[in-house]
Structures are given as C-alpha cells and as structure tokens.
XYZ file of C-alpha atoms in Angstrom:
316
model
C 87.017 13.986 -11.864
C 90.116 12.416 -10.329
C 90.429 9.067 -8.843
C 88.808 9.420 -5.342
C 90.574 8.857 -2.392
C 89.645 5.131 -0.588
C 88.176 5.216 2.776
C 90.716 2.523 3.552
C 94.590 2.644 3.985
C 97.078 0.995 2.210
C 97.031 -1.010 -0.982
C 94.179 -0.434 -3.895
C 94.333 -3.552 -6.694
C 92.831 -3.920 -10.133
C 94.535 -7.394 -10.400
C 95.624 -7.770 -14.289
C 96.034 -11.459 -15.017
C 97.307 -12.947 -18.367
C 94.413 -15.141 -18.823
C 91.979 -12.248 -17.965
C 89.696 -10.690 -15.224
C 87.223 -12.629 -13.372
C 84.584 -10.594 -10.965
C 84.912 -11.879 -7.389
C 82.852 -8.723 -5.314
C 79.934 -6.810 -5.936
C 80.221 -3.022 -6.756
C 81.666 -1.002 -3.421
C 82.553 -4.193 -1.642
C 86.086 -4.742 -0.431
C 87.632 -8.124 -0.596
C 87.886 -9.951 2.369
C 91.013 -11.800 3.244
C 89.411 -15.040 2.267
C 88.688 -14.183 -1.058
C 92.354 -12.911 -1.862
C 95.057 -14.918 0.402
C 97.757 -12.521 0.401
C 95.678 -9.859 2.511
C 96.042 -12.141 5.422
C 99.670 -11.928 5.211
C 99.828 -7.778 4.780
C 97.910 -4.790 6.383
C 96.900 -3.833 3.232
C 93.409 -3.676 2.111
C 92.583 -5.128 -1.672
C 89.933 -4.120 -3.730
C 89.275 -6.183 -7.140
C 87.965 -5.038 -10.381
C 86.415 -7.241 -12.756
C 84.066 -7.684 -15.446
C 80.786 -7.334 -12.934
C 82.079 -3.613 -12.459
C 82.160 -2.775 -16.264
C 86.042 -3.535 -16.664
C 86.538 -5.659 -19.835
C 87.072 -9.363 -18.935
C 90.858 -9.268 -20.813
C 94.350 -8.807 -19.719
C 95.477 -5.269 -18.455
C 98.242 -4.282 -20.271
C 98.991 -0.627 -19.253
C 98.161 1.522 -16.700
C 98.288 5.227 -16.663
C 96.911 8.050 -14.295
C 96.582 11.348 -16.799
C 96.790 14.676 -15.276
C 93.034 15.166 -15.175
C 93.092 12.693 -12.454
C 91.185 9.549 -14.720
C 93.018 6.004 -14.390
C 93.365 4.906 -18.149
C 93.985 1.719 -18.804
C 94.935 -0.583 -22.072
C 93.098 -3.528 -22.341
C 92.764 -6.553 -24.804
C 89.254 -5.487 -24.888
C 89.607 -1.689 -25.720
C 90.922 1.644 -24.322
C 89.142 1.977 -20.726
C 89.096 5.035 -18.576
C 88.167 4.727 -14.850
C 86.740 7.783 -12.775
C 86.747 5.814 -9.603
C 83.312 4.204 -9.786
C 82.637 3.624 -13.303
C 84.580 2.311 -16.438
C 83.993 3.641 -19.751
C 85.238 1.675 -23.011
C 86.723 3.173 -26.286
C 86.723 0.587 -28.592
C 87.666 0.828 -32.588
C 84.380 0.180 -34.071
C 83.464 2.829 -36.636
C 86.880 4.835 -35.991
C 85.459 6.348 -33.036
C 88.586 4.716 -30.896
C 91.812 3.756 -31.370
C 92.666 1.694 -34.408
C 92.659 -1.594 -32.322
C 90.662 -2.708 -29.313
C 94.331 -4.589 -28.079
C 96.021 -2.057 -26.126
C 99.694 -2.586 -24.877
C 101.038 0.767 -24.074
C 100.216 4.553 -22.973
C 101.830 7.452 -22.483
C 100.677 11.228 -21.851
C 102.541 13.766 -23.572
C 103.370 17.096 -21.946
C 100.080 18.759 -24.222
C 98.163 16.550 -22.495
C 97.402 13.909 -25.573
C 97.477 10.189 -24.785
C 99.489 8.146 -26.857
C 98.360 4.790 -27.714
C 100.383 1.461 -28.591
C 98.474 -1.522 -29.680
C 99.109 -4.956 -30.424
C 98.352 -5.037 -34.082
C 97.583 -1.904 -35.519
C 100.711 0.574 -34.726
C 100.291 3.702 -32.915
C 97.208 6.540 -31.982
C 96.867 9.786 -30.342
C 94.195 10.924 -28.513
C 93.933 14.763 -28.658
C 90.585 16.009 -26.717
C 87.762 13.711 -27.819
C 89.573 12.885 -31.454
C 92.023 9.873 -32.141
C 94.526 10.153 -34.799
C 96.402 7.219 -36.331
C 100.134 8.019 -36.895
C 102.176 6.600 -39.827
C 104.123 4.168 -38.010
C 104.752 0.762 -39.743
C 101.777 1.549 -41.999
C 99.688 0.825 -38.779
C 100.372 -2.623 -38.556
C 102.731 -3.517 -35.913
C 102.548 -4.439 -32.175
C 103.677 -1.184 -30.275
C 104.967 -2.608 -26.913
C 106.526 0.199 -25.212
C 106.159 3.928 -25.380
C 108.574 6.502 -23.595
C 109.517 9.995 -23.550
C 112.839 10.988 -24.552
C 113.398 15.099 -24.296
C 111.207 16.613 -27.430
C 110.297 13.322 -28.963
C 108.178 10.101 -28.203
C 110.160 6.781 -28.807
C 107.778 3.999 -29.617
C 109.326 0.271 -29.393
C 107.309 -2.156 -32.044
C 108.085 -5.308 -33.663
C 109.749 -3.981 -36.635
C 111.973 -1.524 -34.934
C 112.310 1.689 -32.531
C 110.605 4.787 -33.650
C 111.096 8.394 -32.585
C 108.026 10.662 -32.750
C 108.352 14.551 -32.647
C 105.607 16.039 -29.793
C 105.282 19.518 -31.783
C 104.668 18.029 -35.332
C 104.195 14.306 -34.921
C 106.958 13.556 -37.623
C 107.853 10.397 -37.600
C 111.402 8.497 -37.913
C 112.664 4.677 -37.829
C 115.870 4.746 -35.962
C 115.809 0.732 -35.785
C 117.051 -1.747 -34.001
C 115.237 -4.047 -36.353
C 112.823 -5.399 -33.356
C 112.817 -2.949 -30.322
C 111.503 -5.163 -27.192
C 111.283 -2.341 -24.324
C 112.346 0.959 -23.204
C 113.194 2.620 -20.257
C 115.108 6.287 -19.030
C 116.921 7.520 -16.036
C 115.684 10.400 -14.411
C 118.404 12.394 -16.147
C 116.709 11.511 -19.364
C 119.233 8.665 -21.085
C 116.729 6.388 -22.760
C 117.920 2.842 -23.481
C 116.607 0.304 -25.883
C 116.682 -3.578 -25.771
C 116.102 -5.889 -28.611
C 116.748 -9.506 -29.255
C 120.566 -8.840 -30.379
C 121.251 -6.563 -27.830
C 120.998 -2.957 -25.623
C 121.486 0.369 -26.815
C 121.610 3.812 -25.705
C 119.298 6.446 -27.355
C 121.423 9.588 -28.525
C 119.172 11.455 -30.605
C 118.276 9.705 -34.087
C 121.643 7.401 -33.180
C 121.951 4.191 -31.272
C 125.003 3.507 -29.011
C 125.518 -0.479 -28.304
C 125.850 -1.014 -24.545
C 128.084 -3.947 -23.112
C 126.207 -7.192 -22.256
C 125.914 -8.721 -18.872
C 128.962 -11.670 -19.147
C 127.909 -13.409 -15.957
C 125.755 -15.739 -18.602
C 125.157 -16.321 -21.865
C 122.876 -13.602 -23.533
C 119.152 -14.413 -24.068
C 115.746 -12.550 -25.096
C 115.399 -9.564 -22.692
C 112.338 -9.953 -20.649
C 112.268 -6.550 -19.059
C 113.993 -3.202 -18.997
C 113.303 -0.155 -16.480
C 115.034 2.199 -14.215
C 114.960 1.272 -10.523
C 116.010 3.745 -7.991
C 117.952 5.978 -11.415
C 119.819 2.272 -11.955
C 118.942 0.645 -15.464
C 117.544 -2.822 -14.539
C 117.717 -5.597 -16.929
C 115.732 -8.976 -16.654
C 117.084 -11.917 -18.797
C 115.933 -15.405 -18.595
C 118.404 -16.689 -15.694
C 118.289 -13.338 -13.526
C 117.879 -9.777 -13.144
C 120.806 -7.517 -13.482
C 121.673 -4.030 -12.544
C 123.877 -1.559 -14.440
C 126.679 -0.079 -12.183
C 129.826 2.137 -13.434
C 131.868 -0.957 -13.152
C 129.204 -3.162 -14.642
C 126.488 -5.374 -14.644
C 125.842 -6.968 -11.336
C 123.081 -9.774 -10.251
C 120.050 -7.593 -8.524
C 120.690 -7.720 -4.904
C 117.599 -9.711 -3.345
C 119.201 -12.914 -1.972
C 117.690 -14.968 -4.395
C 117.651 -15.439 -8.493
C 115.223 -13.622 -10.413
C 114.740 -15.323 -13.492
C 112.071 -13.825 -16.114
C 111.052 -10.863 -14.613
C 108.419 -9.167 -16.710
C 107.374 -6.164 -14.234
C 108.581 -4.650 -11.378
C 107.059 -1.603 -9.570
C 108.801 0.470 -6.178
C 105.268 1.361 -3.897
C 104.903 4.479 -1.806
C 106.679 2.453 1.012
C 109.672 2.266 -1.083
C 109.028 -1.818 -1.391
C 109.843 -3.515 -4.520
C 106.970 -5.919 -6.109
C 108.543 -7.975 -8.939
C 106.377 -10.825 -11.222
C 108.090 -13.183 -13.412
C 106.884 -15.224 -16.380
C 106.152 -18.389 -14.334
C 103.302 -16.869 -12.452
C 104.986 -15.468 -9.307
C 104.955 -12.261 -8.064
C 107.020 -11.290 -5.044
C 106.770 -8.321 -2.656
C 110.735 -7.207 -1.333
C 111.672 -5.099 1.331
C 112.650 -1.541 1.089
C 115.440 -0.881 -1.370
C 115.189 -4.399 -2.424
C 118.059 -5.553 0.059
C 116.077 -7.860 2.426
C 114.180 -10.875 0.937
C 110.449 -10.466 2.211
C 108.841 -12.780 -0.308
C 105.707 -14.442 1.365
C 104.849 -17.784 -0.378
C 100.941 -16.655 -0.762
C 102.451 -14.480 -3.614
C 104.235 -17.016 -5.569
C 100.891 -19.468 -5.771
C 99.709 -18.978 -9.469
C 96.266 -19.179 -7.654
C 96.696 -15.771 -6.355
C 98.407 -12.923 -8.247
C 99.539 -14.739 -11.066
C 101.909 -13.171 -13.513
C 101.165 -9.391 -12.811
C 100.962 -7.333 -16.446
C 101.309 -3.977 -15.453
C 101.384 -1.537 -12.300
C 100.934 2.324 -11.408
C 101.284 4.016 -8.161
C 98.751 6.439 -8.149
C 98.781 10.323 -6.571
C 97.198 8.812 -3.696
C 99.850 6.085 -3.378
C 97.488 3.350 -3.757
C 98.940 0.653 -6.022
C 97.442 -0.959 -8.838
C 98.106 -4.417 -10.383
C-alpha cells in the first residue's frame, strides 16, 4: 500500500503538461533515452505514465504522497490515487467523489484527512471513504492553493483567502479580495500573494509586506519557500526576501514568469516557467547548469506540479 521503490536509481517522473498527458510507453517499460531526449544528458532514469496506464489524459495540477504511502494526483480528469502500479480515479458523479473533476490543490492534515481544492466547485475534505463539501464560497470558486498554518488550513481562492479550523472545520474569510498563492517558512510563518500585493498571515489578520522595487509590480506567478527563504516570481524575474529586502534569485540568468520550483534529493533546483521552459540548476541554485534540451517545448514543456517522495524520487 505504499509506493514501491523502483529497481533503478535516479529520477522517476510522471510528466504533467499543460496540454495533457500522452502515453508513450507500455506498462512496466522504462522510457529509452531516445523517447525523452533529456535522459541522454543526465544519469537519471525516466518513467512516463499516461492514459494507457490509467492516468486521466489531462493536466496533473497537484501531487501529494500521503502518510499511508499512496501518491495522490489532482488532475483535470478527477482525483487520482496511485499505488505504484495502478491508478484509481475518483470522480464527482453521483456525489461519490469530490464536487468537481477539475482538481487544483491537495493537502493532508494531522488527522490524515485529504483536502481537495477544485477549479470551479470550492473545497472538499476526504475523511475515510467519505467526501465532505465545505461551505467555502458557496462551492463555486477556484481553490488554487492549500496550506497548513498551525491549527488551521489556509485556502487561496478566486474570491479571497479563507481559514478553516482543522478541529471543527469552521470557515472564516480573512481576505484579500483575490488570493493567488500561499507559502510558509519552516517556522510556520505564512504568506499570501495576490494581484495587488503580498501579505503575512498573522492569525486572522494580514500584514502587508513590502514588494520588490527593482521593477514595477506585476501579477505574481509563483510564491514558495526555498531553503527557508520566501521566493516570489514576477513577470520579469524571481526574487528572494532577505532581512535587508528583496534580491534577484542567484542563478546567473533572468528567470521570468516562474510557475513551479522544487529541490530534488541531491539539492538541485528545478524551475519551470510559463514559456514552456524547464531548467535544472546546481545545488543551492548558485551555479547554472541549465541544459538546452530541457528548454525545448518538445521535452518537458511547462511543469505544472512536482513532488519528492519518501524514496527520493522526483515526480513531475
């Protein structure tokens, strides 16, 4: 009942493309370097999963490995569970699944409940085998990101930021008008980004954080914490927040429109942007090791989501 460790080392990847997933390998066969050119440039082994394996042929927007070992995927074709060999899809038909098949965000709370954010039908919680629909935005909004902050879960939605108590599922709206992304440091400090700025979450209050002044403010494309430092993506570049203010992310090159970032088990940083580019950088992202093959839309494209599992495999 847990993801089995593969017989090969290195990278185990499920590719999530903005235009959908396409099967290119039979069950159980690792993709050859000729199938995905990036494999020829690294010592990693790449395995592709698509519709022929039972994965919905639609974008994988969220990836989460729960405490029971299962890998859960939020897709545009339904909520999907993977046990290492088989995909099981939970759909919204007959109210036996989440409120929508278009899943954007996933979170597991300390009670081992699965929180499910949808694109068009609000927020759901899976407890045991029962799906509960929470009274957030009358089950009509987009829930793009979920984050645990102490005893509550924060939900960034198209109509504002909501806080839901984990104990009793009580829902409160704390603003701003639109919340695009959420992130939290290892110390538990949560931040929310919106079209009009950036805030720190202090209980049910929001404290505005100074924005980067290097360039004009634009709609944030990404918010996360890397090496316990807040990282913000804007249209022109990627920025880190230090004690003395914002600094351009140190990779030796501009990084516009970043939409995804993840550190793998070796400490290398993977970055993807809105222009169908995916790059891998050296440990600490201080020495650029971008490979031209990974910047071609014909390979990875724009990665929607990523996860490092318990066996240090990287899923994309």
